[in-house]
mmCIF file of C-alpha atoms and ligand atoms in Angstrom:
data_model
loop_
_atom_site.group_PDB
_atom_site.id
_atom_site.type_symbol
_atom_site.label_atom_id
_atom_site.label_comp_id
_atom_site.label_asym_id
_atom_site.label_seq_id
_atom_site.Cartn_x
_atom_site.Cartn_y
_atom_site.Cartn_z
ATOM 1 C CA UNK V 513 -54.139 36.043 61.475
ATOM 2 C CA UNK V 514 -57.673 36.062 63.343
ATOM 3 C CA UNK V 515 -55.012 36.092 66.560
ATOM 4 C CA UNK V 516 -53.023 39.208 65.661
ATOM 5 C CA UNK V 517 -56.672 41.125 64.513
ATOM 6 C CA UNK V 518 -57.660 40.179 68.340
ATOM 7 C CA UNK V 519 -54.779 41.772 69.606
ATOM 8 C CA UNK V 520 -54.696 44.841 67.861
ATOM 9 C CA UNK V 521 -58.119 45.401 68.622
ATOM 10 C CA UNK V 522 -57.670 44.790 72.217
ATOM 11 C CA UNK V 523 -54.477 47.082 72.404
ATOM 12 C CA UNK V 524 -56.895 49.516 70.025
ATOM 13 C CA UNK V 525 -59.910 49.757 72.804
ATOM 14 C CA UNK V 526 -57.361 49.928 75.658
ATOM 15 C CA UNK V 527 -55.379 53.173 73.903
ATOM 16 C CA UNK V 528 -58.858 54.440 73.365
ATOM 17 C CA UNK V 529 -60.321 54.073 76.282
ATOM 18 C CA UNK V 530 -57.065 55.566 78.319
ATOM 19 C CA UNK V 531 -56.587 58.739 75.847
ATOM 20 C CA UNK V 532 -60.473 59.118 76.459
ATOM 21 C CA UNK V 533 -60.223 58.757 80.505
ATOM 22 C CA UNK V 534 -57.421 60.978 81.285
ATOM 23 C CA UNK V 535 -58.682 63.358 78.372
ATOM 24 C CA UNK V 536 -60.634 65.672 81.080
ATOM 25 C CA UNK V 537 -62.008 68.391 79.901
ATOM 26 C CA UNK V 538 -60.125 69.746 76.858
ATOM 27 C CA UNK V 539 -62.399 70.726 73.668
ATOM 28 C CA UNK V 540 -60.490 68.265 71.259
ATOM 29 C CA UNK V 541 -61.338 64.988 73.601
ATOM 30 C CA UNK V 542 -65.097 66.086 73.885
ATOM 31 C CA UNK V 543 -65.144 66.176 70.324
ATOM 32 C CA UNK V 544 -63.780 63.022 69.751
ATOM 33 C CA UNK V 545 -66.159 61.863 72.239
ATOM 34 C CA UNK V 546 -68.881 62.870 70.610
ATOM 35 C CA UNK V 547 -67.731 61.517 67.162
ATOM 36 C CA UNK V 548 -67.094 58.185 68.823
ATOM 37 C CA UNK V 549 -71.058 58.537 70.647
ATOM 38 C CA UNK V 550 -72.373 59.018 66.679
ATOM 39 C CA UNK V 551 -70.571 56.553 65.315
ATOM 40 C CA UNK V 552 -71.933 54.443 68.024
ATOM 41 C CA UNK V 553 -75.737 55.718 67.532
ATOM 42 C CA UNK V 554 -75.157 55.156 63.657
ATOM 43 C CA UNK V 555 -74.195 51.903 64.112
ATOM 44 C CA UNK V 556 -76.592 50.899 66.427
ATOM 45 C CA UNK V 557 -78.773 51.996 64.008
ATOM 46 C CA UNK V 558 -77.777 50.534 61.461
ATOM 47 C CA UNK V 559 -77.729 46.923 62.861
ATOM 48 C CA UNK V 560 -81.591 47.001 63.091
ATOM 49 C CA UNK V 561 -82.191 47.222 59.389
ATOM 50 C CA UNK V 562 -79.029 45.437 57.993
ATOM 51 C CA UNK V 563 -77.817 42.674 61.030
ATOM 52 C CA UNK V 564 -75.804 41.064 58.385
ATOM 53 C CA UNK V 565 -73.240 43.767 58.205
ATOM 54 C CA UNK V 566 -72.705 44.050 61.664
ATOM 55 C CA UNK V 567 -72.233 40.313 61.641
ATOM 56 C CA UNK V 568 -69.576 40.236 58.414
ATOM 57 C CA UNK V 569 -67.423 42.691 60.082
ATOM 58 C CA UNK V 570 -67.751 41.233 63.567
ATOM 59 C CA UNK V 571 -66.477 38.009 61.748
ATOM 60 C CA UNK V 572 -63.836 40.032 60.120
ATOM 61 C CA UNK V 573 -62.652 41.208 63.317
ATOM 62 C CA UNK V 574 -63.123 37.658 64.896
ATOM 63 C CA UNK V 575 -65.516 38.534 67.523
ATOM 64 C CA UNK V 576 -67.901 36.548 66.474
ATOM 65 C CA UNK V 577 -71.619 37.948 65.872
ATOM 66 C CA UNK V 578 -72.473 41.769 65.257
ATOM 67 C CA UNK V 579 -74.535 41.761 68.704
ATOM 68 C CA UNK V 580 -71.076 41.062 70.270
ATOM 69 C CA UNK V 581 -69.023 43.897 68.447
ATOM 70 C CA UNK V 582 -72.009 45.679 70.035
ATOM 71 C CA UNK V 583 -71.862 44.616 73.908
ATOM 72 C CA UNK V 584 -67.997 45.475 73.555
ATOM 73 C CA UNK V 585 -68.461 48.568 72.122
ATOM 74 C CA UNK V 586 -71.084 49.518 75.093
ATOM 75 C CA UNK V 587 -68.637 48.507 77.349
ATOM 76 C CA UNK V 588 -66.002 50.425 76.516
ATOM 77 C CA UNK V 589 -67.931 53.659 76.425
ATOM 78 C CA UNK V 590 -69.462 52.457 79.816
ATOM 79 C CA UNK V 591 -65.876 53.054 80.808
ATOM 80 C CA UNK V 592 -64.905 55.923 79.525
ATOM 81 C CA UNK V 593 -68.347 57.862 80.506
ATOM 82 C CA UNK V 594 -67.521 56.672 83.933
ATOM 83 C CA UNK V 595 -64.285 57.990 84.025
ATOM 84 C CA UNK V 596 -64.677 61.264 82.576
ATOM 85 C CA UNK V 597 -68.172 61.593 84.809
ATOM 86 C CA UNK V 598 -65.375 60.971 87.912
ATOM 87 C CA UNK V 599 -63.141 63.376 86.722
ATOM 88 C CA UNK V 600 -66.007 65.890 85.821
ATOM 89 C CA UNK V 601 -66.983 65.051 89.586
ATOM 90 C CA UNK V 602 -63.600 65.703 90.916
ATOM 91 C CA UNK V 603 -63.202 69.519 89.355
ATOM 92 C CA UNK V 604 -66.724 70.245 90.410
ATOM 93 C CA UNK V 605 -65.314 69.075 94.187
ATOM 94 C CA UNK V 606 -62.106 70.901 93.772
ATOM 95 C CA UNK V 607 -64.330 73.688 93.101
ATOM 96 C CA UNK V 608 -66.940 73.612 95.866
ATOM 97 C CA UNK V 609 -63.410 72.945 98.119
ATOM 98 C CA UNK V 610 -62.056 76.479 96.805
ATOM 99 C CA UNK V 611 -65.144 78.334 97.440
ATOM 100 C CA UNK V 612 -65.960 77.085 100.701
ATOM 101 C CA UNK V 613 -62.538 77.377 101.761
ATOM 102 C CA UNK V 614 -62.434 81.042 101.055
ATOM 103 C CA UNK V 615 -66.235 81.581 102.367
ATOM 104 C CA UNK V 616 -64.674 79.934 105.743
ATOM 105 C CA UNK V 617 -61.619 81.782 106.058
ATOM 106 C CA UNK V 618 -62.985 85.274 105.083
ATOM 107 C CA UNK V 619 -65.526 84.630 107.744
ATOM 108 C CA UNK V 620 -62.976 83.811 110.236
ATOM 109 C CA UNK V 621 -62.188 86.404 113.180
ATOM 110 C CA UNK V 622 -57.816 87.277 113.021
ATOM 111 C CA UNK V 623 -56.894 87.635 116.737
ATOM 112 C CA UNK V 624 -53.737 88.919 115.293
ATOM 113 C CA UNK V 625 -54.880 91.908 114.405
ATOM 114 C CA UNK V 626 -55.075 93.262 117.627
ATOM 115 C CA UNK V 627 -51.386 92.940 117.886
ATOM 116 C CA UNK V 628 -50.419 95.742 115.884
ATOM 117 C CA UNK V 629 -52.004 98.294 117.671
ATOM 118 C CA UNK L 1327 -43.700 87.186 117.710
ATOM 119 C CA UNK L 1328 -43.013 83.739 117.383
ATOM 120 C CA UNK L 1329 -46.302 81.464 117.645
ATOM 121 C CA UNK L 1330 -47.271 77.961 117.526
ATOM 122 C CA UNK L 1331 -50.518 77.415 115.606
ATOM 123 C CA UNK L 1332 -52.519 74.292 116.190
ATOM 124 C CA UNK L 1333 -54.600 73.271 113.986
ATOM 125 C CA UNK L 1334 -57.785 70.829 114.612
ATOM 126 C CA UNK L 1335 -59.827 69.012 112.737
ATOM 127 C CA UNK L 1336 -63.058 68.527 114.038
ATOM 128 C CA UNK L 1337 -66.405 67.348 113.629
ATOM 129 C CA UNK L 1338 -69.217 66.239 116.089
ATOM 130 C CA UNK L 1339 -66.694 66.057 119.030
ATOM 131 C CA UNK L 1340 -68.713 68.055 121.608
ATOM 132 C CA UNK L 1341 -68.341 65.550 124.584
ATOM 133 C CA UNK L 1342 -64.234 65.684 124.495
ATOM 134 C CA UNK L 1343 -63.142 68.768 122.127
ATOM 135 C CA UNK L 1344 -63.756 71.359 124.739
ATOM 136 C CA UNK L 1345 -61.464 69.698 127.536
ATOM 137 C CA UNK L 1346 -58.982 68.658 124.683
ATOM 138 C CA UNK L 1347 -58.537 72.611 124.004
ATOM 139 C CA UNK L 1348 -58.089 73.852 127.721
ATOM 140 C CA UNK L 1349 -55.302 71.782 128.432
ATOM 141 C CA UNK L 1350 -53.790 72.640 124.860
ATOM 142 C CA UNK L 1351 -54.251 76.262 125.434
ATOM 143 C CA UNK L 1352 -51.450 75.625 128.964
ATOM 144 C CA UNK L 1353 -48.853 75.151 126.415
ATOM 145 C CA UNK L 1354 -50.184 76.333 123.076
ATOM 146 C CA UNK L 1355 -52.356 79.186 123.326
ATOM 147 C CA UNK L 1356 -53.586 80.060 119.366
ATOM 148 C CA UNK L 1357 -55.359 77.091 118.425
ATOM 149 C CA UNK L 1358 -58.059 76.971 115.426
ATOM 150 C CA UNK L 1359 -60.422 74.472 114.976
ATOM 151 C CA UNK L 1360 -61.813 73.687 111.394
ATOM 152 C CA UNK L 1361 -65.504 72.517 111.417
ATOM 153 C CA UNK L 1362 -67.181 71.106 108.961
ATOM 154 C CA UNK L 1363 -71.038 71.510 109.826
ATOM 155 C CA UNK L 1364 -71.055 69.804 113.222
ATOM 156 C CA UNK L 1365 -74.217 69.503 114.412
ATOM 157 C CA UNK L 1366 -74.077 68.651 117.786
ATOM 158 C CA UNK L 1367 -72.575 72.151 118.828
ATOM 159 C CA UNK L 1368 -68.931 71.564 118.840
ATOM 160 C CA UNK L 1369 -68.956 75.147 117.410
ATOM 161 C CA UNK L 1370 -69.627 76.601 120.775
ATOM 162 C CA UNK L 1371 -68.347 75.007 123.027
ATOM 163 C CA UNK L 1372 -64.496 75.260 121.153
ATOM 164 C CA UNK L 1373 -65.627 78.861 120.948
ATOM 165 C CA UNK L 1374 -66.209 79.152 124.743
ATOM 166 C CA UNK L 1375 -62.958 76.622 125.386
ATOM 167 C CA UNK L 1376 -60.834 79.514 123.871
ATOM 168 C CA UNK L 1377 -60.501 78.513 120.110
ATOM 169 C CA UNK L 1378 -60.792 80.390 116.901
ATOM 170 C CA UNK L 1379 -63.255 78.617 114.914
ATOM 171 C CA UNK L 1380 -63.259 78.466 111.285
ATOM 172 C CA UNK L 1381 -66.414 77.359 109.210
ATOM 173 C CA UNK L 1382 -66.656 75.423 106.435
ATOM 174 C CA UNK L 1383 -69.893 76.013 105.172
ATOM 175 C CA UNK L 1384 -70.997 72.619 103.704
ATOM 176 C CA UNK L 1385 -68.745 69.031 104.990
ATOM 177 C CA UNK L 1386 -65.561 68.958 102.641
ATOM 178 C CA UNK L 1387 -63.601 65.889 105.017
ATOM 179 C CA UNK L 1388 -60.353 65.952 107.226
ATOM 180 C CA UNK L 1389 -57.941 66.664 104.770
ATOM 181 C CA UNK L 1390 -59.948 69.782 103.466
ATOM 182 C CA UNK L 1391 -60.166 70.894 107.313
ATOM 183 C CA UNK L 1392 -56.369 70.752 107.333
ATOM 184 C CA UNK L 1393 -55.876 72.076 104.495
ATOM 185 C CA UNK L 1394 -57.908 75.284 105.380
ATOM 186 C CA UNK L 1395 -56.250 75.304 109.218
ATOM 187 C CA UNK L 1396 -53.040 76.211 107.438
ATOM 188 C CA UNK L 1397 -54.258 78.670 105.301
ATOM 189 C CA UNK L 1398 -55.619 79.934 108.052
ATOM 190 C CA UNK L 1399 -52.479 79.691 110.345
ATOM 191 C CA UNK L 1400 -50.675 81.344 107.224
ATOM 192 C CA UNK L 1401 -52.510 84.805 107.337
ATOM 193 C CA UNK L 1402 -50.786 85.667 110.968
ATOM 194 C CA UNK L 1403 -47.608 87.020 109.844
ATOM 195 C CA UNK L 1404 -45.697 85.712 113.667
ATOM 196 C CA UNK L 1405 -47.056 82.132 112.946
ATOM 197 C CA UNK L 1406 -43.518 80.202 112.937
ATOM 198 C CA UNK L 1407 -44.989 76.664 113.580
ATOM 199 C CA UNK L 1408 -48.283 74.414 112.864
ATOM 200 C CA UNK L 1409 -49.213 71.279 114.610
ATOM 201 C CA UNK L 1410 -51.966 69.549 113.714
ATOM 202 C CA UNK L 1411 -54.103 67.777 116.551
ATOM 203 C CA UNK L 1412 -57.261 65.224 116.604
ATOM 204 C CA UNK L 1413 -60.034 66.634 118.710
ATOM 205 C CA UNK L 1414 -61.366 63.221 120.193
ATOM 206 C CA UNK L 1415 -58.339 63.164 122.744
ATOM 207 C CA UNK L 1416 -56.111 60.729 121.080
ATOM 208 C CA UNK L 1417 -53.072 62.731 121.017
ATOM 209 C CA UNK L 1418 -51.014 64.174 123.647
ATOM 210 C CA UNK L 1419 -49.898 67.382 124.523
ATOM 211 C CA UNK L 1420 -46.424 66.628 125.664
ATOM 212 C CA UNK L 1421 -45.651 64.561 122.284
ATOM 213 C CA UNK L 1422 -46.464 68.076 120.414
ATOM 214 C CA UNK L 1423 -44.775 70.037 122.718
ATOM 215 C CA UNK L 1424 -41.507 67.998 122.133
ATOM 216 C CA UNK L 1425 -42.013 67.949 118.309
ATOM 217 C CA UNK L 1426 -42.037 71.669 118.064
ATOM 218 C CA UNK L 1427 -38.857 71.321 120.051
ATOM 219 C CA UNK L 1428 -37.068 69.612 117.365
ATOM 220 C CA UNK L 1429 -38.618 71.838 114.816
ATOM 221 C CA UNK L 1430 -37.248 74.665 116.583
ATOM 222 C CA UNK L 1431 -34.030 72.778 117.373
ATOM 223 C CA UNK L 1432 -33.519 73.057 113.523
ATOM 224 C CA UNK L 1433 -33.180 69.257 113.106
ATOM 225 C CA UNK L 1434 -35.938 68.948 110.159
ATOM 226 C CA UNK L 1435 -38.480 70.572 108.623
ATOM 227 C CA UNK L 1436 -41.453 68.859 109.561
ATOM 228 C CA UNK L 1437 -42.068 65.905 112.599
ATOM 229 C CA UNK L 1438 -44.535 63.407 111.777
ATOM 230 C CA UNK L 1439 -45.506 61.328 114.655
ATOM 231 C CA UNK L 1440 -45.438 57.734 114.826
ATOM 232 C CA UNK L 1441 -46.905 55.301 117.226
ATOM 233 C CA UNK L 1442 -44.807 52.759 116.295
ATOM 234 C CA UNK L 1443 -41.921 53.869 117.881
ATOM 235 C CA UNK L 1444 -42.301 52.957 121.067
ATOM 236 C CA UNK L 1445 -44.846 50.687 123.016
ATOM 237 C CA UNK L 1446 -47.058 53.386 124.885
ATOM 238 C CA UNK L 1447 -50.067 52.816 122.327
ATOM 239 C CA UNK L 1448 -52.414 50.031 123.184
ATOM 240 C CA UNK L 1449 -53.400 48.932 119.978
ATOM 241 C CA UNK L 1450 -55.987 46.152 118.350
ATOM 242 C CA UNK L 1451 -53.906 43.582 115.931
ATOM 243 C CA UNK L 1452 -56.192 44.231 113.133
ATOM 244 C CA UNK L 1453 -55.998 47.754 113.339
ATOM 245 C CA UNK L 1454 -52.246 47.876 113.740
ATOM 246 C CA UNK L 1455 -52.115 45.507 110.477
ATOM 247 C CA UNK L 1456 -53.908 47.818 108.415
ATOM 248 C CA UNK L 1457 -51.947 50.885 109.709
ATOM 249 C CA UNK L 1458 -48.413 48.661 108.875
ATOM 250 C CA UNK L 1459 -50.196 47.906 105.472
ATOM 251 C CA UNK L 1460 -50.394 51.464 104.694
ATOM 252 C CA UNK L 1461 -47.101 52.565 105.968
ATOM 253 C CA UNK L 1462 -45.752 49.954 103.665
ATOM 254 C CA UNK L 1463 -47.411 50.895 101.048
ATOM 255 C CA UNK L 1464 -46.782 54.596 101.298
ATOM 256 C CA UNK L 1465 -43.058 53.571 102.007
ATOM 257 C CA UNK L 1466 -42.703 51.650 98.649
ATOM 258 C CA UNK L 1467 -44.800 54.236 96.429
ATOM 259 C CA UNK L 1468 -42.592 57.484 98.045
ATOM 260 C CA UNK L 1469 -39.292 55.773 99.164
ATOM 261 C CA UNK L 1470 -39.414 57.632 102.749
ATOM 262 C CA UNK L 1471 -38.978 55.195 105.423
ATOM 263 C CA UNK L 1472 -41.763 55.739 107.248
ATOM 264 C CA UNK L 1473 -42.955 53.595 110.690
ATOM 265 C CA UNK L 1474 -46.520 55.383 110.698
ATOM 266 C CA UNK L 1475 -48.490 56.646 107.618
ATOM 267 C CA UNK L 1476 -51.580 57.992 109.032
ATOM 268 C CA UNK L 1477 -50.764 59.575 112.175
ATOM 269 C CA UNK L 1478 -52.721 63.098 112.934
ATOM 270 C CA UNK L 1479 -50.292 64.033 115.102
ATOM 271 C CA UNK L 1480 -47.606 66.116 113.353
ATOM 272 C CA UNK L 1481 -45.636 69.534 113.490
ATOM 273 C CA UNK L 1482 -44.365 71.623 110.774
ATOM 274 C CA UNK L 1483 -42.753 74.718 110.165
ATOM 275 C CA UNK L 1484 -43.979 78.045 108.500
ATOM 276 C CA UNK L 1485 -42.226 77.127 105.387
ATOM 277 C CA UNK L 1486 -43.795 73.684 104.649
ATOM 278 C CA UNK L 1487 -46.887 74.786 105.695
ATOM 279 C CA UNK L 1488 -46.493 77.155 102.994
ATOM 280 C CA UNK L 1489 -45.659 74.635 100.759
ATOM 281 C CA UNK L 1490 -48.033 71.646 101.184
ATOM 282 C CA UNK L 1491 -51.199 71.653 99.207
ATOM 283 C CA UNK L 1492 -53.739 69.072 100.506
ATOM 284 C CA UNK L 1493 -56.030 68.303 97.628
ATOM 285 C CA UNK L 1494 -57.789 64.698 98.908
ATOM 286 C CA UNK L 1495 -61.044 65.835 100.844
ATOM 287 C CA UNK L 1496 -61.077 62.951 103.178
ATOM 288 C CA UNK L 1497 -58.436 60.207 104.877
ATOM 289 C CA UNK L 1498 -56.703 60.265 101.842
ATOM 290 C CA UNK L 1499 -55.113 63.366 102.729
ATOM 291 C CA UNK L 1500 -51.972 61.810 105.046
ATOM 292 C CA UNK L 1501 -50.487 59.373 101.797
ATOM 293 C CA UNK L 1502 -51.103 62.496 100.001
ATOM 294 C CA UNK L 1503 -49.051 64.412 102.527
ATOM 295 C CA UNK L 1504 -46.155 61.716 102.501
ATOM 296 C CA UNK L 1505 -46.215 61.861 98.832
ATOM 297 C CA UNK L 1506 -45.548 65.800 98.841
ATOM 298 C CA UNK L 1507 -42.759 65.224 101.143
ATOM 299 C CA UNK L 1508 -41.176 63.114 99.315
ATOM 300 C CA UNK L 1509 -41.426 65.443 95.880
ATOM 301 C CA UNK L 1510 -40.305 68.555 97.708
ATOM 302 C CA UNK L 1511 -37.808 66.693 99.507
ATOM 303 C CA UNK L 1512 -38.271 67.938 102.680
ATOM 304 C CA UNK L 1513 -36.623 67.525 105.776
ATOM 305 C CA UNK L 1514 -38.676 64.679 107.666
ATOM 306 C CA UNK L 1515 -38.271 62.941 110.863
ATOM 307 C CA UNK L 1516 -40.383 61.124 113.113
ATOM 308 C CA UNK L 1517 -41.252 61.332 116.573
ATOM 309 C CA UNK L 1518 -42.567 58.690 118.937
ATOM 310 C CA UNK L 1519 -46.067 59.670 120.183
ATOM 311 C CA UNK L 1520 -48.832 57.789 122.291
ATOM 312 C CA UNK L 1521 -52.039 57.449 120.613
ATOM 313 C CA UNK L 1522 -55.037 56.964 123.041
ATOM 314 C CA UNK L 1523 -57.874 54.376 122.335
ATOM 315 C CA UNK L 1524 -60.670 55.436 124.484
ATOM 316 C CA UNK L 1525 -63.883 53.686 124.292
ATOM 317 C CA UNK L 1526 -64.861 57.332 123.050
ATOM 318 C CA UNK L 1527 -63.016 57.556 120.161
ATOM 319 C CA UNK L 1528 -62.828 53.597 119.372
ATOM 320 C CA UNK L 1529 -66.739 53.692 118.552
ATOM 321 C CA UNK L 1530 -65.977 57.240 116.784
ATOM 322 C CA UNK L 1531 -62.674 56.582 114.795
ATOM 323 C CA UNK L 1532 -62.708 55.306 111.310
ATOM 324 C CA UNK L 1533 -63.825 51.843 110.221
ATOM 325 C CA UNK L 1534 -60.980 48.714 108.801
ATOM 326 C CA UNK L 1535 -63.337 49.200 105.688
ATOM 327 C CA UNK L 1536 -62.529 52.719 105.599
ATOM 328 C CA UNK L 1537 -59.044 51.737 104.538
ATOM 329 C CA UNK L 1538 -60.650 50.402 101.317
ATOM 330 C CA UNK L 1539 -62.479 53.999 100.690
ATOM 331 C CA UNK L 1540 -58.548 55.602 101.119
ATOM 332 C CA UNK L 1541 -56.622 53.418 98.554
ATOM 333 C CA UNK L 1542 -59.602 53.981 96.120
ATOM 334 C CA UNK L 1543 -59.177 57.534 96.502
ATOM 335 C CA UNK L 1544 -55.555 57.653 96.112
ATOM 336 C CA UNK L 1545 -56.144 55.538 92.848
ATOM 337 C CA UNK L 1546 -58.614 57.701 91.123
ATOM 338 C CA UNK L 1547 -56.956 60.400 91.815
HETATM 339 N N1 GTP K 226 -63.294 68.965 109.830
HETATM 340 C C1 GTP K 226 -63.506 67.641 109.835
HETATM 341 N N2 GTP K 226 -62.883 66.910 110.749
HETATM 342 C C2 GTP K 226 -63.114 65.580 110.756
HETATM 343 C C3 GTP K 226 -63.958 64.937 109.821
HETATM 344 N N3 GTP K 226 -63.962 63.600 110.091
HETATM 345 C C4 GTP K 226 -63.136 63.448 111.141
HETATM 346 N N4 GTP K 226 -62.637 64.641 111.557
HETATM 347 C C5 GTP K 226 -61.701 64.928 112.667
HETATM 348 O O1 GTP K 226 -60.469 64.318 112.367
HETATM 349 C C6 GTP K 226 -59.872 63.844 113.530
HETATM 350 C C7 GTP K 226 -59.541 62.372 113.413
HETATM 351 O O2 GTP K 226 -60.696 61.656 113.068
HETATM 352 P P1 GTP K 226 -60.902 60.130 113.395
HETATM 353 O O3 GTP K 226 -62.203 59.756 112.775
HETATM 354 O O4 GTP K 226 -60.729 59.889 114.851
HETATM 355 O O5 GTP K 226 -59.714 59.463 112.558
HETATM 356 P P2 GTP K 226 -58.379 58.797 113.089
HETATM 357 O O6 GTP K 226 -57.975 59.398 114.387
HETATM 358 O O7 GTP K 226 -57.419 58.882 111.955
HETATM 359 O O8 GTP K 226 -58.793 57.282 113.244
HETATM 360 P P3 GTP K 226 -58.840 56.399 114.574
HETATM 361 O O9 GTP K 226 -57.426 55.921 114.783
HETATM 362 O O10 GTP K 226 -59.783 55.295 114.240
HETATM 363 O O11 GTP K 226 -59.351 57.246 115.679
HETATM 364 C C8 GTP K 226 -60.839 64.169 114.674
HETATM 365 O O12 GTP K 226 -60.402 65.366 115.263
HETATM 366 C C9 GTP K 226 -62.160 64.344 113.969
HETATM 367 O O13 GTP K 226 -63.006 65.227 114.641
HETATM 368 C C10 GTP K 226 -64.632 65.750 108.855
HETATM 369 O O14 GTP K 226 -65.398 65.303 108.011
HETATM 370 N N5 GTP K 226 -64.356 67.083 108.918
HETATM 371 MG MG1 MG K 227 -59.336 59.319 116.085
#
């Protein structure tokens, strides 16, 4: 039993975490995003005034203590604010590419030109 | 009109570019260079050797350069070819020269060249590893059977020029290429050319670890 709760969680945080990565920058993902970042916050919260719960659903989950539940949880949203920060990073680029490509060939003199005269 | 544009990448090559454009403009006379902020005045002195110049206002990488040579190359309405050339004197002129021959012969669409094709390159064992490890690796991931993935040396025609979109800033840029190949199904062949180590460009040319920078890029894409 404690086996097949293990797995599902792990397949859980991997669909997660992959939906989140490639989400980019679509509305609906940055939503969920940010419910999944208050969720977090609430829990974290939470765990300072009532450990125990933390704990009994860590142990339900068969992770072991609530401190756990929260390391893994801070991992995976290590990884997914890495990922979308790279792909944030990569439109930004893609962006800076277009403009300075334009910038460099509207600047550019077009010996052709002469030819038609 | 029926022109050749070649297209160079280029960036802090003052001691070599300017010699590497004269004898280019004997057989090719429209060449552009793409710079990308030099700052040792590479600017100039392609200026002076007879090239246009084309500025990219802040570094972008290789791949952007070549990218933007073709878009450039694309504006003259008699551009029929584009070769793309290193600056640092690596390539040679008669290797181009007989690549736009077999463009113009009709036989394919674009000519990559290869320096595995022959035995004219003098080349270190490690280096020639990691170059094998790449061709391999492009060769599995695309299916073309390629000898030599990251040559700079190539020629292409005004319609795959049209066609390819270079998106990877940097050295990722020549799996990328291979990989749009591939997709558009192009018609490919390669051509055996002579790459030149000279102690110039061996303490200029890009690092073994450098490899590592290119697969991460192609990763993450
Ligand atoms: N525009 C531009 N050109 C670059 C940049 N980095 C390199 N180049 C040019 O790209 C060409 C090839 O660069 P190299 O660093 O010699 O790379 P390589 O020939 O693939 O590697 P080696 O076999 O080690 O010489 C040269 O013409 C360089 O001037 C860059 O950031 N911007
Ligand atoms: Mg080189």
């Amino acid at each position: 039993m404690l086996l097949i709760v293990q797995i599902v969680l792990v397949l859980a945080v991997i669909l997660v975490s992959f939906v989140l990565m490639r989400g980019g920058a679509n509305a609906r993902h940055l939503a969920i995003r940010r419910i999944m970042l208050m969720i977090f916050a609430v829990a974290a919260v939470a765990s300072i005034f009532f450990p125990h719960v933390l704990t009994s659903l860590a142990s339900f989950l068969g992770v072991g203590r609530g401190t756990d539940l929260v390391l893994y949880a801070t991992i995976v949203s290590f990884f997914v604010f890495m990922a979308t920060t790279y792909q944030r990073f990569r439109h930004a680029e893609n962006a800076l590419t277009a403009l300075s490509r334009r910038i460099a060939l509207d600047e550019a003199p077009k010996p052709w030109a002469d030819d038609r005269r | 009109m029926n022109r050749t544009w070649v297209v160079i990448p280029m960036y802090n090559e003052a001691t070599v570019v300017g010699s590497v454009i004269q004898s280019l403009r004997t057989v090719f006379p429209q060449v552009v260079c793409v710079d990308d902020g030099s700052s040792d005045g590479s600017q100039d002195i392609a200026r002076t050797a007879g090239a246009v110049v084309v500025q990219h206002p802040i570094n972008l990488g290789q791949g952007a350069a070549l990218q933007t040579g073709i878009e450039f190359a694309l504006q003259d309405p008699g551009m029929r070819n584009v070769v793309t050339f290193d600056a640092d004197g690596q390539h040679r002129i008669v290797d181009a020269a007989a690549m736009v021959a077999r463009l113009d012969a009709g036989e394919a669409d674009i000519v990559l060249g290869s320096r595995f094709l022959d035995d004219r390159t003098q080349i270190g064992p490690m280096k020639r590893l990691v170059l094998k490890t790449a061709a391999v690796q492009s060769r599995m991931a695309t299916g073309l059977d390629l000898t030599d993935a990251h040559n700079g040396l190539r020629a292409m025609n005004r319609e795959v020029a049209s066609k390819l979109h270079l998106t990877q800033n940097r050295m990722a840029h020549a799996s990328e290429l291979v990989h749009q190949i591939a997709e558009m199904k192009l018609r490919w062949v390669e051509h055996p050319v002579e790459i030149i180590y000279t102690d110039y460009s061996k303490s200029k040319g890009q690092s073994l670890l450098n490899s590592v920078n290119i697969l991460a890029e192609l990763f993450f894409r």
